[in-house]
mmCIF file of C-alpha atoms and ligand atoms in Angstrom:
data_model
loop_
_atom_site.group_PDB
_atom_site.id
_atom_site.type_symbol
_atom_site.label_atom_id
_atom_site.label_comp_id
_atom_site.label_asym_id
_atom_site.label_seq_id
_atom_site.Cartn_x
_atom_site.Cartn_y
_atom_site.Cartn_z
ATOM 1 C CA MET V 1 107.019 51.397 -82.932
ATOM 2 C CA LYS V 2 109.291 53.817 -81.029
ATOM 3 C CA PHE V 3 111.923 56.331 -82.087
ATOM 4 C CA MET V 4 114.942 58.010 -80.495
ATOM 5 C CA VAL V 5 115.852 61.693 -81.129
ATOM 6 C CA TYR V 6 119.547 62.612 -80.735
ATOM 7 C CA ASN V 7 121.095 65.981 -80.147
ATOM 8 C CA VAL V 8 117.809 67.499 -79.261
ATOM 9 C CA ILE V 9 117.883 71.214 -78.580
ATOM 10 C CA GLU V 10 115.602 72.962 -76.056
ATOM 11 C CA SER V 11 113.351 74.566 -78.658
ATOM 12 C CA GLU V 12 112.687 71.255 -80.321
ATOM 13 C CA ILE V 13 111.447 69.380 -77.228
ATOM 14 C CA PRO V 14 107.826 70.758 -77.165
ATOM 15 C CA PHE V 15 107.454 69.698 -80.878
ATOM 16 C CA VAL V 16 108.851 66.257 -80.247
ATOM 17 C CA LYS V 17 106.383 65.761 -77.343
ATOM 18 C CA LYS V 18 103.476 66.996 -79.338
ATOM 19 C CA TRP V 19 104.289 64.823 -82.383
ATOM 20 C CA SER V 20 104.496 61.797 -80.071
ATOM 21 C CA GLU V 21 101.161 62.594 -78.521
ATOM 22 C CA ASP V 22 99.392 63.408 -81.792
ATOM 23 C CA ASN V 23 100.690 60.176 -83.340
ATOM 24 C CA ALA V 24 100.481 57.994 -80.276
ATOM 25 C CA ILE V 25 104.015 56.764 -80.894
ATOM 26 C CA GLU V 26 106.689 56.689 -78.202
ATOM 27 C CA VAL V 27 109.507 59.119 -78.955
ATOM 28 C CA ASP V 28 112.429 59.522 -76.520
ATOM 29 C CA PHE V 29 115.140 62.069 -76.748
ATOM 30 C CA THR V 30 118.694 62.847 -75.635
ATOM 31 C CA ASP V 31 121.029 65.792 -75.961
ATOM 32 C CA LYS V 32 123.844 63.339 -76.946
ATOM 33 C CA LEU V 33 125.231 63.383 -80.430
ATOM 34 C CA LEU V 34 124.757 60.157 -82.433
ATOM 35 C CA ASP V 35 127.995 58.239 -82.556
ATOM 36 C CA ILE V 36 129.220 54.595 -82.157
ATOM 37 C CA ASN V 37 128.861 54.705 -78.481
ATOM 38 C CA SER V 38 125.688 56.613 -78.007
ATOM 39 C CA VAL V 39 123.889 54.593 -80.602
ATOM 40 C CA GLU V 40 123.469 51.924 -77.894
ATOM 41 C CA LEU V 41 120.724 54.203 -76.382
ATOM 42 C CA ALA V 42 118.648 53.417 -79.364
ATOM 43 C CA LYS V 43 118.684 49.628 -78.827
ATOM 44 C CA ASN V 44 115.148 48.314 -79.196
ATOM 45 C CA TYR V 45 114.097 51.436 -80.996
ATOM 46 C CA ASP V 46 112.856 51.357 -84.599
ATOM 47 C CA GLY V 47 114.389 54.566 -85.914
ATOM 48 C CA ILE V 48 116.778 57.351 -85.153
ATOM 49 C CA SER V 49 116.511 61.189 -85.713
ATOM 50 C CA THR V 50 119.517 63.369 -85.403
ATOM 51 C CA LEU V 51 120.603 66.920 -86.198
ATOM 52 C CA GLN V 52 124.399 67.286 -86.253
ATOM 53 C CA LEU V 53 127.310 68.306 -88.484
ATOM 54 C CA GLN V 54 129.619 65.671 -87.088
ATOM 55 C CA PRO V 55 130.388 62.746 -89.409
ATOM 56 C CA MET V 56 128.201 59.659 -89.599
ATOM 57 C CA GLU V 57 130.322 56.831 -91.069
ATOM 58 C CA ASN V 58 130.596 53.092 -91.749
ATOM 59 C CA GLU V 59 131.158 51.966 -88.095
ATOM 60 C CA LEU V 60 128.048 53.804 -86.998
ATOM 61 C CA PHE V 61 125.856 52.154 -89.703
ATOM 62 C CA GLU V 62 127.434 48.770 -88.972
ATOM 63 C CA LYS V 63 126.388 49.155 -85.389
ATOM 64 C CA MET V 64 122.920 50.360 -86.347
ATOM 65 C CA HIS V 65 122.556 47.290 -88.573
ATOM 66 C CA LYS V 66 123.633 45.026 -85.664
ATOM 67 C CA LEU V 67 121.101 46.718 -83.368
ATOM 68 C CA ASN V 68 118.402 46.175 -85.998
ATOM 69 C CA ILE V 69 117.619 49.835 -86.499
ATOM 70 C CA PRO V 70 116.791 50.228 -90.233
ATOM 71 C CA VAL V 71 116.356 53.939 -90.572
ATOM 72 C CA LEU V 72 118.114 57.236 -89.769
ATOM 73 C CA THR V 73 116.458 60.585 -90.462
ATOM 74 C CA ILE V 74 118.371 63.799 -90.172
ATOM 75 C CA ARG V 75 116.340 66.852 -89.208
ATOM 76 C CA ASN V 76 118.268 69.092 -91.687
ATOM 77 C CA VAL V 77 118.936 69.440 -95.412
ATOM 78 C CA GLY V 78 122.688 68.896 -96.075
ATOM 79 C CA THR V 79 123.916 65.325 -96.175
ATOM 80 C CA ASP V 80 127.645 66.181 -96.736
ATOM 81 C CA ASN V 81 128.622 64.740 -93.351
ATOM 82 C CA ILE V 82 127.045 61.350 -93.940
ATOM 83 C CA ASP V 83 128.591 58.374 -95.746
ATOM 84 C CA LEU V 84 125.431 57.496 -97.697
ATOM 85 C CA VAL V 85 127.076 54.588 -99.549
ATOM 86 C CA ALA V 86 128.160 53.013 -96.201
ATOM 87 C CA ALA V 87 124.580 53.495 -94.898
ATOM 88 C CA LYS V 88 123.185 51.666 -97.931
ATOM 89 C CA GLN V 89 125.690 48.881 -97.665
ATOM 90 C CA ASN V 90 124.480 48.287 -94.103
ATOM 91 C CA ASP V 91 120.816 48.418 -95.235
ATOM 92 C CA ILE V 92 120.144 51.711 -93.429
ATOM 93 C CA LEU V 93 117.740 53.993 -95.176
ATOM 94 C CA VAL V 94 118.613 57.654 -94.700
ATOM 95 C CA THR V 95 116.097 60.507 -95.050
ATOM 96 C CA ASN V 96 116.440 64.281 -94.671
ATOM 97 C CA VAL V 97 114.066 67.235 -94.391
ATOM 98 C CA PRO V 98 114.628 68.888 -97.775
ATOM 99 C CA THR V 99 112.324 71.981 -97.362
ATOM 100 C CA TYR V 100 111.858 72.692 -93.669
ATOM 101 C CA SER V 101 112.031 76.413 -94.488
ATOM 102 C CA PRO V 102 114.107 77.604 -97.459
ATOM 103 C CA GLU V 103 112.944 81.111 -96.729
ATOM 104 C CA SER V 104 114.707 81.092 -93.314
ATOM 105 C CA ILE V 105 118.061 80.672 -94.975
ATOM 106 C CA ALA V 106 117.241 82.993 -97.840
ATOM 107 C CA GLU V 107 116.157 85.692 -95.459
ATOM 108 C CA PHE V 108 119.441 85.323 -93.596
ATOM 109 C CA SER V 109 121.400 85.770 -96.870
ATOM 110 C CA VAL V 110 119.415 88.951 -97.500
ATOM 111 C CA MET V 111 119.932 90.162 -93.960
ATOM 112 C CA MET V 112 123.732 89.645 -94.425
ATOM 113 C CA SER V 113 123.678 91.437 -97.767
ATOM 114 C CA LEU V 114 121.947 94.481 -96.296
ATOM 115 C CA TYR V 115 124.293 94.548 -93.305
ATOM 116 C CA LEU V 116 127.182 94.773 -95.730
ATOM 117 C CA THR V 117 125.720 97.066 -98.371
ATOM 118 C CA ARG V 118 124.745 99.599 -95.741
ATOM 119 C CA LYS V 119 128.167 99.287 -93.950
ATOM 120 C CA ALA V 120 126.708 98.297 -90.672
ATOM 121 C CA GLY V 121 129.914 96.522 -89.610
ATOM 122 C CA TYR V 122 131.861 99.827 -89.862
ATOM 123 C CA MET V 123 129.275 101.528 -87.613
ATOM 124 C CA GLN V 124 129.377 98.719 -85.032
ATOM 125 C CA ASP V 125 133.189 98.920 -85.085
ATOM 126 C CA LEU V 126 133.272 102.686 -84.443
ATOM 127 C CA LEU V 127 130.740 102.309 -81.672
ATOM 128 C CA HIS V 128 132.263 99.236 -79.944
ATOM 129 C CA GLN V 129 135.990 100.033 -80.444
ATOM 130 C CA LYS V 130 135.838 103.924 -79.975
ATOM 131 C CA HIS V 131 132.526 104.395 -78.352
ATOM 132 C CA GLN V 132 131.772 106.987 -81.083
ATOM 133 C CA PHE V 133 128.263 107.403 -82.386
ATOM 134 C CA HIS V 134 128.089 109.646 -85.489
ATOM 135 C CA ASN V 135 127.965 109.489 -89.263
ATOM 136 C CA GLU V 136 131.161 109.000 -91.262
ATOM 137 C CA ASP V 137 131.703 109.572 -94.987
ATOM 138 C CA HIS V 138 132.556 105.976 -95.582
ATOM 139 C CA PHE V 139 129.219 104.823 -94.112
ATOM 140 C CA ILE V 140 127.673 105.700 -97.504
ATOM 141 C CA GLY V 141 125.672 102.713 -98.835
ATOM 142 C CA LYS V 142 124.283 101.543 -102.081
ATOM 143 C CA LEU V 143 120.836 100.278 -102.966
ATOM 144 C CA ILE V 144 120.318 96.685 -103.681
ATOM 145 C CA SER V 145 117.757 97.832 -106.297
ATOM 146 C CA ASP V 146 120.771 99.124 -108.290
ATOM 147 C CA MET V 147 122.654 95.930 -108.000
ATOM 148 C CA THR V 148 123.027 92.650 -109.895
ATOM 149 C CA VAL V 149 122.677 89.678 -107.605
ATOM 150 C CA GLY V 150 124.252 86.382 -108.732
ATOM 151 C CA ILE V 151 122.618 83.291 -107.268
ATOM 152 C CA ILE V 152 124.738 80.198 -107.513
ATOM 153 C CA GLY V 153 122.483 77.093 -107.089
ATOM 154 C CA THR V 154 118.822 77.527 -107.857
ATOM 155 C CA GLY V 155 117.352 74.779 -105.691
ATOM 156 C CA HIS V 156 114.938 75.349 -102.867
ATOM 157 C CA ILE V 157 116.899 78.035 -101.069
ATOM 158 C CA GLY V 158 118.361 79.657 -104.125
ATOM 159 C CA ARG V 159 114.891 80.229 -105.538
ATOM 160 C CA ALA V 160 113.625 81.653 -102.225
ATOM 161 C CA ALA V 161 116.595 83.980 -102.277
ATOM 162 C CA ILE V 162 115.742 85.049 -105.933
ATOM 163 C CA LYS V 163 112.206 86.036 -104.800
ATOM 164 C CA LEU V 164 113.495 88.147 -101.879
ATOM 165 C CA PHE V 165 116.178 89.897 -103.937
ATOM 166 C CA LYS V 166 113.724 90.539 -106.696
ATOM 167 C CA GLY V 167 111.444 92.059 -104.038
ATOM 168 C CA LEU V 168 114.225 94.543 -103.319
ATOM 169 C CA GLY V 169 114.449 95.375 -107.027
ATOM 170 C CA ALA V 170 117.701 93.746 -107.877
ATOM 171 C CA LYS V 171 118.602 92.304 -111.293
ATOM 172 C CA ILE V 172 119.023 88.585 -110.875
ATOM 173 C CA ILE V 173 121.477 86.397 -112.700
ATOM 174 C CA ALA V 174 121.744 82.786 -111.849
ATOM 175 C CA TYR V 175 123.807 79.719 -112.389
ATOM 176 C CA ASP V 176 122.998 76.085 -111.626
ATOM 177 C CA LYS V 177 125.243 73.246 -112.642
ATOM 178 C CA PHE V 178 122.222 70.995 -113.261
ATOM 179 C CA ALA V 179 120.172 73.897 -114.728
ATOM 180 C CA VAL V 180 116.597 73.442 -113.701
ATOM 181 C CA ASP V 181 113.654 74.802 -115.644
ATOM 182 C CA THR V 182 112.086 77.568 -113.703
ATOM 183 C CA ASP V 183 108.934 79.569 -114.102
ATOM 184 C CA ASP V 184 110.777 82.746 -113.142
ATOM 185 C CA GLY V 185 110.883 84.115 -116.705
ATOM 186 C CA ASP V 186 112.925 87.238 -115.929
ATOM 187 C CA ILE V 187 115.964 85.473 -114.442
ATOM 188 C CA GLU V 188 119.058 85.431 -116.703
ATOM 189 C CA TYR V 189 120.579 81.943 -116.529
ATOM 190 C CA ASP V 190 124.144 81.724 -117.545
ATOM 191 C CA ASN V 191 125.835 78.395 -117.867
ATOM 192 C CA ASP V 192 129.201 80.063 -117.124
ATOM 193 C CA ILE V 193 129.856 80.547 -113.427
ATOM 194 C CA ASP V 194 132.812 82.877 -114.140
ATOM 195 C CA GLU V 195 130.634 85.210 -116.126
ATOM 196 C CA LEU V 196 128.278 85.423 -113.284
ATOM 197 C CA LEU V 197 131.168 86.243 -110.890
ATOM 198 C CA ARG V 198 132.365 88.952 -113.259
ATOM 199 C CA GLN V 199 128.976 90.673 -113.355
ATOM 200 C CA ALA V 200 127.502 90.224 -109.860
ATOM 201 C CA ASP V 201 127.555 92.895 -107.123
ATOM 202 C CA ILE V 202 126.351 90.258 -104.600
ATOM 203 C CA VAL V 203 127.320 86.623 -105.055
ATOM 204 C CA ASP V 204 125.088 84.401 -103.044
ATOM 205 C CA LEU V 205 125.886 80.647 -102.676
ATOM 206 C CA HIS V 206 123.219 77.997 -102.370
ATOM 207 C CA VAL V 207 124.835 74.744 -103.441
ATOM 208 C CA PRO V 208 125.524 71.571 -101.430
ATOM 209 C CA GLY V 209 128.940 70.918 -99.865
ATOM 210 C CA SER V 210 129.630 67.888 -102.093
ATOM 211 C CA PRO V 211 133.192 66.861 -102.946
ATOM 212 C CA ASP V 212 132.622 68.290 -106.464
ATOM 213 C CA ASN V 213 131.931 71.703 -105.007
ATOM 214 C CA TYR V 214 135.003 71.820 -102.740
ATOM 215 C CA HIS V 215 136.505 75.340 -103.001
ATOM 216 C CA LEU V 216 134.099 76.309 -105.796
ATOM 217 C CA ILE V 217 135.130 79.847 -104.822
ATOM 218 C CA ASN V 218 138.936 79.873 -104.914
ATOM 219 C CA ARG V 219 141.647 82.452 -105.455
ATOM 220 C CA GLU V 220 141.153 82.619 -109.201
ATOM 221 C CA ARG V 221 137.432 83.097 -108.927
ATOM 222 C CA LEU V 222 137.774 85.722 -106.182
ATOM 223 C CA ASP V 223 140.096 87.507 -108.529
ATOM 224 C CA ILE V 224 137.520 87.854 -111.242
ATOM 225 C CA MET V 225 134.786 89.251 -108.933
ATOM 226 C CA LYS V 226 134.301 93.012 -108.931
ATOM 227 C CA ASN V 227 136.382 94.824 -106.256
ATOM 228 C CA SER V 228 133.073 96.181 -104.970
ATOM 229 C CA ALA V 229 131.375 92.766 -104.711
ATOM 230 C CA ILE V 230 130.309 90.976 -101.629
ATOM 231 C CA LEU V 231 130.160 87.193 -101.178
ATOM 232 C CA ILE V 232 127.447 85.462 -99.101
ATOM 233 C CA ASN V 233 127.855 81.946 -97.972
ATOM 234 C CA THR V 234 125.003 80.390 -95.925
ATOM 235 C CA ALA V 235 125.510 77.018 -97.609
ATOM 236 C CA ARG V 236 128.596 75.114 -96.601
ATOM 237 C CA GLY V 237 132.120 76.266 -95.559
ATOM 238 C CA SER V 238 133.849 73.842 -97.899
ATOM 239 C CA LEU V 239 132.576 75.838 -100.887
ATOM 240 C CA VAL V 240 135.057 78.670 -100.153
ATOM 241 C CA ASP V 241 138.837 78.615 -99.846
ATOM 242 C CA THR V 242 139.049 80.434 -96.531
ATOM 243 C CA GLN V 243 142.747 81.474 -96.942
ATOM 244 C CA ALA V 244 142.014 82.907 -100.363
ATOM 245 C CA LEU V 245 138.914 84.742 -99.005
ATOM 246 C CA ILE V 246 140.862 86.308 -96.134
ATOM 247 C CA TYR V 247 143.578 87.394 -98.628
ATOM 248 C CA ALA V 248 140.873 88.852 -100.979
ATOM 249 C CA LEU V 249 139.246 90.743 -98.051
ATOM 250 C CA GLU V 250 142.552 92.037 -96.741
ATOM 251 C CA ASN V 251 143.676 93.224 -100.208
ATOM 252 C CA SER V 252 140.398 94.813 -101.346
ATOM 253 C CA ILE V 253 139.984 92.169 -104.150
ATOM 254 C CA ILE V 254 136.393 91.940 -102.966
ATOM 255 C CA ALA V 255 134.501 94.365 -100.649
ATOM 256 C CA GLY V 256 132.922 92.139 -98.055
ATOM 257 C CA ALA V 257 131.613 88.766 -97.005
ATOM 258 C CA GLY V 258 128.658 87.380 -95.033
ATOM 259 C CA LEU V 259 129.502 83.995 -93.731
ATOM 260 C CA ASP V 260 127.253 81.469 -91.751
ATOM 261 C CA THR V 261 129.260 78.421 -92.556
ATOM 262 C CA PHE V 262 132.989 77.716 -92.301
ATOM 263 C CA GLU V 263 135.596 75.084 -93.193
ATOM 264 C CA ASP V 264 136.233 72.865 -90.211
ATOM 265 C CA GLU V 265 133.386 74.346 -88.153
ATOM 266 C CA PRO V 266 133.838 74.020 -84.405
ATOM 267 C CA GLY V 267 132.372 70.717 -83.195
ATOM 268 C CA ASP V 268 130.067 72.549 -80.791
ATOM 269 C CA ILE V 269 128.691 75.042 -83.302
ATOM 270 C CA LEU V 270 125.049 73.803 -83.066
ATOM 271 C CA ASP V 271 125.342 73.061 -79.305
ATOM 272 C CA THR V 272 123.043 75.545 -77.515
ATOM 273 C CA LYS V 273 124.557 74.624 -74.161
ATOM 274 C CA SER V 274 128.228 75.080 -75.166
ATOM 275 C CA ASN V 275 130.327 77.554 -73.330
ATOM 276 C CA GLN V 276 133.535 76.978 -75.240
ATOM 277 C CA THR V 277 135.236 80.070 -76.649
ATOM 278 C CA LEU V 278 136.151 80.379 -80.281
ATOM 279 C CA ASN V 279 139.658 79.461 -81.088
ATOM 280 C CA ASP V 280 139.700 78.963 -84.862
ATOM 281 C CA PRO V 281 142.174 81.620 -86.111
ATOM 282 C CA ASN V 282 140.541 81.987 -89.532
ATOM 283 C CA ILE V 283 137.036 82.604 -88.085
ATOM 284 C CA ILE V 284 138.572 85.051 -85.563
ATOM 285 C CA ALA V 285 140.413 86.872 -88.399
ATOM 286 C CA LEU V 286 137.238 87.139 -90.506
ATOM 287 C CA ALA V 287 135.191 88.220 -87.504
ATOM 288 C CA LYS V 288 137.484 91.115 -86.705
ATOM 289 C CA MET V 289 137.053 92.699 -90.137
ATOM 290 C CA PRO V 290 134.468 95.520 -90.382
ATOM 291 C CA ASN V 291 133.478 94.337 -93.887
ATOM 292 C CA THR V 292 132.230 90.973 -92.805
ATOM 293 C CA ILE V 293 129.352 89.427 -90.843
ATOM 294 C CA VAL V 294 130.196 86.107 -89.326
ATOM 295 C CA THR V 295 127.527 83.897 -87.683
ATOM 296 C CA PRO V 296 127.622 80.427 -86.103
ATOM 297 C CA HIS V 297 125.566 78.315 -88.668
ATOM 298 C CA VAL V 298 122.272 79.811 -87.662
ATOM 299 C CA ALA V 299 120.624 80.663 -90.913
ATOM 300 C CA PHE V 300 118.189 77.805 -90.394
ATOM 301 C CA ASN V 301 117.175 78.853 -86.884
ATOM 302 C CA THR V 302 113.618 80.143 -86.931
ATOM 303 C CA GLN V 303 110.618 78.898 -85.051
ATOM 304 C CA GLU V 304 109.118 77.815 -88.376
ATOM 305 C CA SER V 305 112.169 75.730 -89.229
ATOM 306 C CA ILE V 306 112.441 73.978 -85.929
ATOM 307 C CA GLU V 307 108.782 72.855 -85.950
ATOM 308 C CA ASN V 308 109.061 71.597 -89.512
ATOM 309 C CA MET V 309 112.407 69.832 -88.894
ATOM 310 C CA VAL V 310 111.018 67.853 -86.016
ATOM 311 C CA ASN V 311 107.654 67.054 -87.506
ATOM 312 C CA THR V 312 108.980 66.058 -90.953
ATOM 313 C CA SER V 313 111.812 63.941 -89.579
ATOM 314 C CA LEU V 314 109.470 62.037 -87.305
ATOM 315 C CA ASP V 315 106.918 61.668 -90.146
ATOM 316 C CA ASN V 316 109.796 60.251 -92.230
ATOM 317 C CA LEU V 317 110.502 57.606 -89.605
ATOM 318 C CA LYS V 318 106.847 56.739 -89.276
ATOM 319 C CA THR V 319 106.435 56.466 -93.096
ATOM 320 C CA VAL V 320 109.407 54.201 -93.440
ATOM 321 C CA MET V 321 108.056 51.969 -90.686
ATOM 322 C CA LEU V 322 104.697 51.772 -92.370
ATOM 323 C CA THR V 323 105.686 51.543 -96.069
ATOM 324 C CA GLY V 324 109.365 50.590 -96.199
ATOM 325 C CA THR V 325 110.360 53.793 -97.909
ATOM 326 C CA SER V 326 110.051 57.609 -97.956
ATOM 327 C CA GLU V 327 109.896 60.387 -100.501
ATOM 328 C CA ASN V 328 112.660 62.033 -98.510
ATOM 329 C CA SER V 329 115.098 59.194 -98.826
ATOM 330 C CA VAL V 330 118.597 60.347 -99.829
ATOM 331 C CA ASN V 331 120.212 56.970 -100.426
HETATM 332 P P1 NAD M 1 118.806 72.032 -103.214
HETATM 333 O O1 NAD M 1 119.287 70.608 -103.418
HETATM 334 O O2 NAD M 1 117.317 72.277 -103.317
HETATM 335 O O3 NAD M 1 119.530 72.929 -104.271
HETATM 336 C C1 NAD M 1 120.894 72.920 -104.554
HETATM 337 C C2 NAD M 1 121.036 73.368 -106.006
HETATM 338 O O4 NAD M 1 122.477 73.421 -106.244
HETATM 339 C C3 NAD M 1 120.532 72.306 -106.992
HETATM 340 O O5 NAD M 1 119.664 72.928 -107.910
HETATM 341 C C4 NAD M 1 121.778 71.811 -107.694
HETATM 342 O O6 NAD M 1 121.666 71.486 -109.096
HETATM 343 C C5 NAD M 1 122.703 72.981 -107.521
HETATM 344 N N1 NAD M 1 124.091 72.718 -107.603
HETATM 345 C C6 NAD M 1 124.884 71.719 -107.152
HETATM 346 N N2 NAD M 1 126.220 71.927 -107.408
HETATM 347 C C7 NAD M 1 126.333 73.116 -108.039
HETATM 348 C C8 NAD M 1 127.456 73.843 -108.586
HETATM 349 N N3 NAD M 1 128.654 73.435 -108.501
HETATM 350 N N4 NAD M 1 127.098 74.985 -109.227
HETATM 351 C C9 NAD M 1 125.857 75.431 -109.307
HETATM 352 N N5 NAD M 1 124.792 74.774 -108.937
HETATM 353 C C10 NAD M 1 124.939 73.565 -108.198
HETATM 354 O O7 NAD M 1 119.340 72.432 -101.845
HETATM 355 P P2 NAD M 1 118.891 73.684 -100.931
HETATM 356 O O8 NAD M 1 117.720 73.271 -100.109
HETATM 357 O O9 NAD M 1 118.678 74.891 -101.825
HETATM 358 O O10 NAD M 1 120.111 73.880 -99.939
HETATM 359 C C11 NAD M 1 121.420 74.267 -100.423
HETATM 360 C C12 NAD M 1 122.393 73.971 -99.337
HETATM 361 O O11 NAD M 1 122.250 74.943 -98.366
HETATM 362 C C13 NAD M 1 122.364 72.641 -98.594
HETATM 363 O O12 NAD M 1 122.960 71.651 -99.325
HETATM 364 C C14 NAD M 1 122.999 72.993 -97.267
HETATM 365 O O13 NAD M 1 124.418 72.634 -97.392
HETATM 366 C C15 NAD M 1 122.824 74.443 -97.114
HETATM 367 N N6 NAD M 1 121.895 74.778 -95.950
HETATM 368 C C16 NAD M 1 122.456 75.665 -95.019
HETATM 369 C C17 NAD M 1 121.682 76.011 -93.888
HETATM 370 C C18 NAD M 1 122.124 76.860 -92.836
HETATM 371 O O14 NAD M 1 121.548 76.934 -91.744
HETATM 372 N N7 NAD M 1 123.249 77.685 -93.014
HETATM 373 C C19 NAD M 1 120.376 75.458 -93.816
HETATM 374 C C20 NAD M 1 119.944 74.646 -94.788
HETATM 375 C C21 NAD M 1 120.703 74.295 -95.901
HETATM 376 C C1 COI M 2 121.103 72.157 -93.088
HETATM 377 O O1 COI M 2 119.822 72.059 -92.914
HETATM 378 O O2 COI M 2 121.740 71.473 -93.882
HETATM 379 C C2 COI M 2 121.849 73.044 -92.201
HETATM 380 O O3 COI M 2 122.925 73.482 -92.519
HETATM 381 C C3 COI M 2 121.236 73.403 -90.884
HETATM 382 C C4 COI M 2 122.014 72.912 -89.731
HETATM 383 C C5 COI M 2 121.033 72.905 -88.513
HETATM 384 C C6 COI M 2 122.675 71.497 -89.843
#
């Protein structure tokens, strides 16, 4: 058996090589994205691994079927860019890496929250715009231990975030559409998302970017949030109506936002070799505000994540080859 890894990034290569040696299975890699042209590179291979936000649709799966490649594993969690029905119709099994490091994303949400609650953006602004380096009255912050944190989506990452915010002493309230039983006795679950939005000082999103969740946070929902509240989105850009968010930030309807994901993310956002400059006017507008922190879809990016993403995705391919299925199958 042999596998092809697409869109490999530098930090993944040592782990790909090590997995190949440890398992005595040939694994080749390319920095190309997987698409209907590049898939030809995987001719005579048994499985494909990729890490990309670009769409994977019917034509790609038809071609994989013709090339007799029965399995695609992504090295990440979110499957919103994949037509899973088309994959199934073409007999392609798709697997993901559901828990490569929920803590990595949760820590990033906490980092963004602290940056905003301690007004770090205003300090950076003063320093970089005016080269001034002193305290100001409006730099006064507020403790997270005195705040209510509303977690929307209590899956792997949401629960990791709950642990961290609890560690900071926050009161946690949570909402999950498919409310799961948790052993976290002191979390207040509310089956009304609007009630959570009314109460929370920090609203932290951890739900998938499914069509059902498109603009989950819209103008009306921003309106019912506290004027002092901050919104954190390390999940998917499609969850938040960007225009409504910009309006809410510009008009003090909410106090700040931490954003690692965006609607219509630039195609090169995960490309570590890209030298393109940002030209999305919405991201530029958000990035210029002192009450935001804007990052290029990097919440996942820790050494722990990278190792687990590579190993689990290649394990997935091997397991499918040996058993015909995988516990990480998503279709
Ligand atoms: P998960 O499947 O473990 O949990 C998602 C939870 O959301 C589930 O409990 C589900 O019931 C709930 N849910 C779905 N729709 C909902 C809604 N409308 N309201 C409330 N709850 C809802 O997924 P996870 O591992 O926690 O990951 C969450 C998302 O984070 C992923 O789908 C992915 O889009 C994103 N993500 C981002 C990064 C990054 O680097 N920024 C990295 C990994 C994952
Ligand atoms: C995910 O795992 O779903 C992410 O958003 C991380 C990214 C590398 C695609």
